[in-house]
Tab-separated table of C-alpha atoms (C1' of nucleotides) in Angstrom:
chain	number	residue	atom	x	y	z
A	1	UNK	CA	14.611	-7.387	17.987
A	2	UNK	CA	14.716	-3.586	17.645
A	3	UNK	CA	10.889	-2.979	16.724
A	4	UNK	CA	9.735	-0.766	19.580
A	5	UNK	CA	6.346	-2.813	21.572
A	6	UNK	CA	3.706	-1.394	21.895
A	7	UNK	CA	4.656	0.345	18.640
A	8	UNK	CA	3.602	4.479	18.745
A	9	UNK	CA	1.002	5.712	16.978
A	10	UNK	CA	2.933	8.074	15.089
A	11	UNK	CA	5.435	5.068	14.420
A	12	UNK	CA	2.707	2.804	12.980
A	13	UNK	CA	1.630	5.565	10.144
A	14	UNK	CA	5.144	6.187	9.436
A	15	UNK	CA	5.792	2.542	9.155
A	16	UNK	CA	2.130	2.151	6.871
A	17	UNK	CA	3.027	4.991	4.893
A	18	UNK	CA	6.779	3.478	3.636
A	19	UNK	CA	4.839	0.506	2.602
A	20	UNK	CA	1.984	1.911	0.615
A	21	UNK	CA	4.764	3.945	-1.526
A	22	UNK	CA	6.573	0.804	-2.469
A	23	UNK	CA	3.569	-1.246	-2.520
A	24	UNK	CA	2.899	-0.322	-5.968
A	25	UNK	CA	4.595	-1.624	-9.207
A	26	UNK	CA	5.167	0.651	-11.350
A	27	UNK	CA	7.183	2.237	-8.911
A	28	UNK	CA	9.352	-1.306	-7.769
A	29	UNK	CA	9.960	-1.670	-11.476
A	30	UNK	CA	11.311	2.283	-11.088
A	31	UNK	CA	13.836	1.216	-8.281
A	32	UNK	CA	14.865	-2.035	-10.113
A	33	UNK	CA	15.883	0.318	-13.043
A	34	UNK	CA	18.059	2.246	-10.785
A	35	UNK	CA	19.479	-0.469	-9.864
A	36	UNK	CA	21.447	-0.388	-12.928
A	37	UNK	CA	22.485	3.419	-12.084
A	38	UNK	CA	21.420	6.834	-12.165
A	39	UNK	CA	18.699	7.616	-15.380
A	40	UNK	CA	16.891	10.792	-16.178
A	41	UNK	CA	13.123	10.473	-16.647
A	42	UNK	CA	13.436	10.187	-20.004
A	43	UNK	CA	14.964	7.227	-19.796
A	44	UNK	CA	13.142	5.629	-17.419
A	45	UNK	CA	10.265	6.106	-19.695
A	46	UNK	CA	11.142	4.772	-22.668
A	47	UNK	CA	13.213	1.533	-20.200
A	48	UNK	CA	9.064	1.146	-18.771
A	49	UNK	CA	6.877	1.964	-21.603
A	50	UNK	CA	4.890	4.341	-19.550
A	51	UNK	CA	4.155	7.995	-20.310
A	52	UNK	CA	6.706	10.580	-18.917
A	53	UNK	CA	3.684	12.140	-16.355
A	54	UNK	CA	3.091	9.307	-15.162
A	55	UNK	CA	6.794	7.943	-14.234
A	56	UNK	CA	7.562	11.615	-13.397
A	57	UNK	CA	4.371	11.663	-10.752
A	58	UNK	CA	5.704	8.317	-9.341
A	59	UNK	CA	9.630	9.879	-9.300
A	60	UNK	CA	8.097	12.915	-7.349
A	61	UNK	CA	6.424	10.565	-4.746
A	62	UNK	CA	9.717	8.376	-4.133
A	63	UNK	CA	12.384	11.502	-4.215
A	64	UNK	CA	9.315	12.852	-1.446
A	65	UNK	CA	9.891	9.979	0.697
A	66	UNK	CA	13.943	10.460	0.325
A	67	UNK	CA	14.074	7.340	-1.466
A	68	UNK	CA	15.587	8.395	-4.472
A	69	UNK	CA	17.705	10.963	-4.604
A	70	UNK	CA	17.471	14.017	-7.996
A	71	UNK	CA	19.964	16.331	-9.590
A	72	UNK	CA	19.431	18.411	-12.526
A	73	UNK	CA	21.726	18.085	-15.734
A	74	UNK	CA	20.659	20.592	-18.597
A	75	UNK	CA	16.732	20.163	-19.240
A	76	UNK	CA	17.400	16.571	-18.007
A	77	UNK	CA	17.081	15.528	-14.550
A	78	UNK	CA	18.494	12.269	-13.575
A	79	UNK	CA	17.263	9.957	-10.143
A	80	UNK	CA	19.294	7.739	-8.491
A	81	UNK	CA	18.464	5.215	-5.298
A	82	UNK	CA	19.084	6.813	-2.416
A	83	UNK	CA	17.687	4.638	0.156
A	84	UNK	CA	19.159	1.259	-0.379
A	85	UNK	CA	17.390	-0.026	2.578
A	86	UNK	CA	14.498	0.153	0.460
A	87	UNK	CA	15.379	-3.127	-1.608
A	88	UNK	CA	16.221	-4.843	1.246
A	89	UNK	CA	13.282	-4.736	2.099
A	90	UNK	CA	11.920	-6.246	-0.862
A	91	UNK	CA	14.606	-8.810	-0.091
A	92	UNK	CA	12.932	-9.684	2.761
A	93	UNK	CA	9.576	-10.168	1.012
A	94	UNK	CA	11.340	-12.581	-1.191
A	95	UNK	CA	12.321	-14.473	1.699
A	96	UNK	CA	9.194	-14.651	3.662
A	97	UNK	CA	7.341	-15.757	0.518
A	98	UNK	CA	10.234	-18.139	-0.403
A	99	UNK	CA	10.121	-19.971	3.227
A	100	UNK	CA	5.888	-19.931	2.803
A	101	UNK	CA	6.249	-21.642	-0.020
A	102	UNK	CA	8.800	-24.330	1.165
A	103	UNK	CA	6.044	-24.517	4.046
A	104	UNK	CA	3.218	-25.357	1.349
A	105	UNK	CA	6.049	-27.748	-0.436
A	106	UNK	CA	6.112	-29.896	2.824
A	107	UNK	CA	2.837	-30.214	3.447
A	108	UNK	CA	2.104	-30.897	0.518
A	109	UNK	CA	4.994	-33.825	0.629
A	110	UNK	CA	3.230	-34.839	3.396
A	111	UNK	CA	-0.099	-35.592	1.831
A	112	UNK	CA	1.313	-36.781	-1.482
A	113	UNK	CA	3.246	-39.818	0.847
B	1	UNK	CA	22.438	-9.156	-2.459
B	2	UNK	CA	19.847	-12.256	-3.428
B	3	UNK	CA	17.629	-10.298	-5.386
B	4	UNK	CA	16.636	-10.634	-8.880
B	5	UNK	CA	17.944	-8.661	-11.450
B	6	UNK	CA	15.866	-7.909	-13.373
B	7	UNK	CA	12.903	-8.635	-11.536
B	8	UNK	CA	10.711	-10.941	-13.215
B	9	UNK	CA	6.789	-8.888	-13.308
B	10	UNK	CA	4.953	-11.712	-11.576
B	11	UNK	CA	7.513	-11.230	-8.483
B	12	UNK	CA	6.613	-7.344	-8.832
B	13	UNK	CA	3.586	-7.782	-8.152
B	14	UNK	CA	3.669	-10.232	-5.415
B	15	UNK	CA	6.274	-7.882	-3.601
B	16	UNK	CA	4.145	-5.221	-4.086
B	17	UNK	CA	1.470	-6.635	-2.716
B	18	UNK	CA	2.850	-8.004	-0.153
B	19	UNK	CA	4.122	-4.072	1.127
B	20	UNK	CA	0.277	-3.125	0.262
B	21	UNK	CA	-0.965	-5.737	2.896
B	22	UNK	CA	0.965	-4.225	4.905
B	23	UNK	CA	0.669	-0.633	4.418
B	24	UNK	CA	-2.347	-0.234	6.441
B	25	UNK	CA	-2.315	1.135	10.183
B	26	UNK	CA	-4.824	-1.179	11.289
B	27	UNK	CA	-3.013	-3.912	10.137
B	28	UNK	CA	0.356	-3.300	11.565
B	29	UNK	CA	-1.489	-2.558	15.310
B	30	UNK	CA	-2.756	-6.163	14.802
B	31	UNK	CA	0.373	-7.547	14.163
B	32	UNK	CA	1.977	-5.142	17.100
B	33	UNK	CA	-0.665	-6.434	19.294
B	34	UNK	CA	-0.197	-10.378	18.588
B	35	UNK	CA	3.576	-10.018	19.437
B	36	UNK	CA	2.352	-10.188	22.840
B	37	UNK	CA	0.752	-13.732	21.835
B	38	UNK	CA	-2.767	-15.341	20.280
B	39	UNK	CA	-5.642	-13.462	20.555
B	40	UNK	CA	-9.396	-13.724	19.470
B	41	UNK	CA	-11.078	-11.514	17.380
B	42	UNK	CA	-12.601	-10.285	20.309
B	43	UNK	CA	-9.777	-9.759	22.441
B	44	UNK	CA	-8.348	-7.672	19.251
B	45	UNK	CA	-11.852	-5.826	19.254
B	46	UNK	CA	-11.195	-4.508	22.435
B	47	UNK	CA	-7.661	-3.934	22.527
B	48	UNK	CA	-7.775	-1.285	19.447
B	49	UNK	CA	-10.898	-0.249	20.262
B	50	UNK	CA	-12.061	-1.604	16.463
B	51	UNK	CA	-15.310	-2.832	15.332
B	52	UNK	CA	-15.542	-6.699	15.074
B	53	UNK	CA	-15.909	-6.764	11.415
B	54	UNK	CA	-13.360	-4.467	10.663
B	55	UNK	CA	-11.007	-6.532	13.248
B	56	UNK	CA	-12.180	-9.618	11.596
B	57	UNK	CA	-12.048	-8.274	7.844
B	58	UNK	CA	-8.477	-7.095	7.904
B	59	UNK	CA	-7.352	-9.969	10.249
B	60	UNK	CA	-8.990	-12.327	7.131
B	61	UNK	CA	-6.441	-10.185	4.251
B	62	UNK	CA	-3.715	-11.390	6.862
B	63	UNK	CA	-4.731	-14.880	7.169
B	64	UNK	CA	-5.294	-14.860	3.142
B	65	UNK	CA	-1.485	-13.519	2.447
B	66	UNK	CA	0.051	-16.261	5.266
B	67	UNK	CA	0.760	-13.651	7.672
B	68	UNK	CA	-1.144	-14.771	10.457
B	69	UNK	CA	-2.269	-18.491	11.410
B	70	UNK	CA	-5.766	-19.227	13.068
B	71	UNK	CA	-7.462	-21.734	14.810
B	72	UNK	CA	-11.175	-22.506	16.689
B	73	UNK	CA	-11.435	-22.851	19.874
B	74	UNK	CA	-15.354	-23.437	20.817
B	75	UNK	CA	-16.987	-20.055	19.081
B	76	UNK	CA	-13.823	-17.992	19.371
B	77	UNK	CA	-11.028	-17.897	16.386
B	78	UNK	CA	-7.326	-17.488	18.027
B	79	UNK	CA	-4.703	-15.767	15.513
B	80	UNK	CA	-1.166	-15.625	16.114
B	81	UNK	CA	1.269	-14.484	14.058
B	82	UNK	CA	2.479	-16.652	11.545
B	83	UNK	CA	5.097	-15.260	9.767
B	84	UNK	CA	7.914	-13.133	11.777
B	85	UNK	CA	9.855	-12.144	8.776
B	86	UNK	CA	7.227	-9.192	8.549
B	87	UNK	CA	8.479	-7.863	11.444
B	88	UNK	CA	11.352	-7.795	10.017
B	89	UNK	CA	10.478	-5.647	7.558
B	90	UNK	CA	8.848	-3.345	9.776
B	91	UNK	CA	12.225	-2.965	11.815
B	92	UNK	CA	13.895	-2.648	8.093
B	93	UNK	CA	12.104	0.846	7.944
B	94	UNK	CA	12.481	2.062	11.028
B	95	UNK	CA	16.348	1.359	10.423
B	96	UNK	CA	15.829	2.961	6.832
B	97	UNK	CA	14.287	6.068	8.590
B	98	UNK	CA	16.789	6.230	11.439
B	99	UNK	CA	19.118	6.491	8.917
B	100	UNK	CA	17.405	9.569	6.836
B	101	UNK	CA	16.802	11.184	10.329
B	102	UNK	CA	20.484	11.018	11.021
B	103	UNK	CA	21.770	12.293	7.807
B	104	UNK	CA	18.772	15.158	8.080
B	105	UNK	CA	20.679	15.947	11.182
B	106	UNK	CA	24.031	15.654	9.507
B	107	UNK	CA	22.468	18.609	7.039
B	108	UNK	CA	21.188	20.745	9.784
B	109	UNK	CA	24.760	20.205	11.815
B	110	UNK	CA	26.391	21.812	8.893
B	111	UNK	CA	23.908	24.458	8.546
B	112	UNK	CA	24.028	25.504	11.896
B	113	UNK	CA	27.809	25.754	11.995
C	1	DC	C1'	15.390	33.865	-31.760
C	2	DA	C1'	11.871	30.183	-32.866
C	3	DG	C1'	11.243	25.604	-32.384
C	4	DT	C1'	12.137	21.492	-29.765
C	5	DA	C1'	13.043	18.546	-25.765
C	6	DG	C1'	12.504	17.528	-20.980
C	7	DC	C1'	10.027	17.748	-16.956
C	8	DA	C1'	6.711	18.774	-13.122
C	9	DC	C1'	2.318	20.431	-11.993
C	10	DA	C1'	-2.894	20.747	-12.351
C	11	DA	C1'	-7.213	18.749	-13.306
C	12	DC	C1'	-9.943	14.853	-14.204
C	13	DT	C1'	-11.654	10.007	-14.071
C	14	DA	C1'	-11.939	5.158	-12.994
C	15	DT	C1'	-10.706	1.876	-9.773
C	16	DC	C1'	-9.735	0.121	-5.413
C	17	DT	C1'	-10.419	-0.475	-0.630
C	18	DA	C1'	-11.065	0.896	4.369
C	19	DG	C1'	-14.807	1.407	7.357
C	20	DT	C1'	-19.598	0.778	8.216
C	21	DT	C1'	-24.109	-1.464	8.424
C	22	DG	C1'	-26.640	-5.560	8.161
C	23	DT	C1'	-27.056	-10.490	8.464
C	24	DG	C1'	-26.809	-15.275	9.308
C	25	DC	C1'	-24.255	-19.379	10.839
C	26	DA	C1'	-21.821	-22.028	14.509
C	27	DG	C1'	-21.013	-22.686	19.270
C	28	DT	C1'	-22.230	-21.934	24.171
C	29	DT	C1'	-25.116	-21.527	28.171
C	30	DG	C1'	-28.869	-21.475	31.509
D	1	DC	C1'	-34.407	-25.391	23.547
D	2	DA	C1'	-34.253	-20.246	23.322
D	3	DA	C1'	-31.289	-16.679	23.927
D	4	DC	C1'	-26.809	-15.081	23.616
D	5	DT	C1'	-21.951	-14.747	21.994
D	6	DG	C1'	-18.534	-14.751	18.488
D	7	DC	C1'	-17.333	-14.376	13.943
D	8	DA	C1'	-17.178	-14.026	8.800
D	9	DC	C1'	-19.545	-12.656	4.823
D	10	DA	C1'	-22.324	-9.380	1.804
D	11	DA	C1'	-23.514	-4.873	0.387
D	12	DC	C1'	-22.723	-0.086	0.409
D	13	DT	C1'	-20.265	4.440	0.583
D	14	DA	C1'	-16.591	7.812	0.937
D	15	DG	C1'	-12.023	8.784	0.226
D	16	DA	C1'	-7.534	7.928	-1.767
D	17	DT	C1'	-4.798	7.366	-5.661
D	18	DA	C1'	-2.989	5.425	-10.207
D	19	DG	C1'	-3.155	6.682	-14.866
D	20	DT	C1'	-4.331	10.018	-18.283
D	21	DT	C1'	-4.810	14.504	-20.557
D	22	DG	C1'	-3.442	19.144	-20.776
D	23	DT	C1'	-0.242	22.825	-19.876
D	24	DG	C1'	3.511	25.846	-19.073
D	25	DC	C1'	8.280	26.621	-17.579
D	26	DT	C1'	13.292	25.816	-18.263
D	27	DA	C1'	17.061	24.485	-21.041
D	28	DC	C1'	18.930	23.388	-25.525
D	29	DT	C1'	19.790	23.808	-30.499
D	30	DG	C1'	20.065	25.207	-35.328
DNA sequence: CAGTAGCACAACTATCTAGTTGTGCAGTTG
DNA sequence: CAACTGCACAACTAGATAGTTGTGCTACTG
């Protein structure tokens, strides 16, 4: 275990902050698109259904945190994942919610016997 | 890499909420706090120097999402940390950012020279 | 060159939620 | 038993932010 105790101030808003930007869909379902490979904004739009502001304002706030990284092509600009760490951590998620609900499952083997 | 592709919209959200629990300050110095072990609400009023409520509110969003266990003992409620793996994700970004620090440094290195 | 496409920024609004104030219930104690 | 402690819930408010609308700049094209 790595995790600095007690964990600084300055550590815990850091930490906060990297959660609050993924903790929002629209811009998981951004970084699951990626997965598939670099896409312009355009493209991203159309691949979401969502206006071009509105993924381009959630772009801006990910490429911000150096989670995705930008490069310009014509008029286009295309984002790619630049943090990979990123979906690792929603890896993790998936685990901790996977064992909770193997947790539930046996108890609730245990009251069904 | 175990993680859907694409991701389903119901796991979305549950990831993403799961990083929004999360992605408060006052929630991660709870968590920092019961690495050292159980504590009451009152115990965790003191230690960050927190109204009770506000202790006892965000300690109830981490009881709700499985994150932290609880039990009575007389008129005092003990948590303790229930689930580690979100330590583990908290260590996941501080590796993440170690890693953007370093190749910050790498830029500035070949600035410099 | 005029018109079009692509994108980021500004301004605005509705929604959400952290923090606060107030309250009442359960448990403890003298 | 009355007073106190501990805690969770309700109600409220201020601030943050997602989504939307509007706009203007850059690059491309016919």
């Amino acid at each position: 275990m790595s995790l600095p105790h007690p964990l600084p101030e300055a550590l815990v808003e850091l930490i906060a902050q990297r959660f609050r930007i993924i903790g929002e869909p629209m811009r998981i379902r951004l970084l699951d698109r990626l997965r598939d490979g670099e896409a312009s904004v355009h493209e991203l739009t159309e691949a979401l259904d969502a206006s071009q502001q509105n993924v381009s304002k959630h772009l801006g706030v990910l490429h911000g945190a150096g989670i995705v990284g930008r490069r310009k092509d014509g008029n286009r600009v295309l984002y790619a994942i630049a943090d990979e760490s990123v979906l690792e951590l929603c890896e993790g998620v998936c685990g901790g919610l996977q064992r909770q609900l193997s947790e539930l499952n046996d108890l609730l083997d245990g009251v069904t016997r």
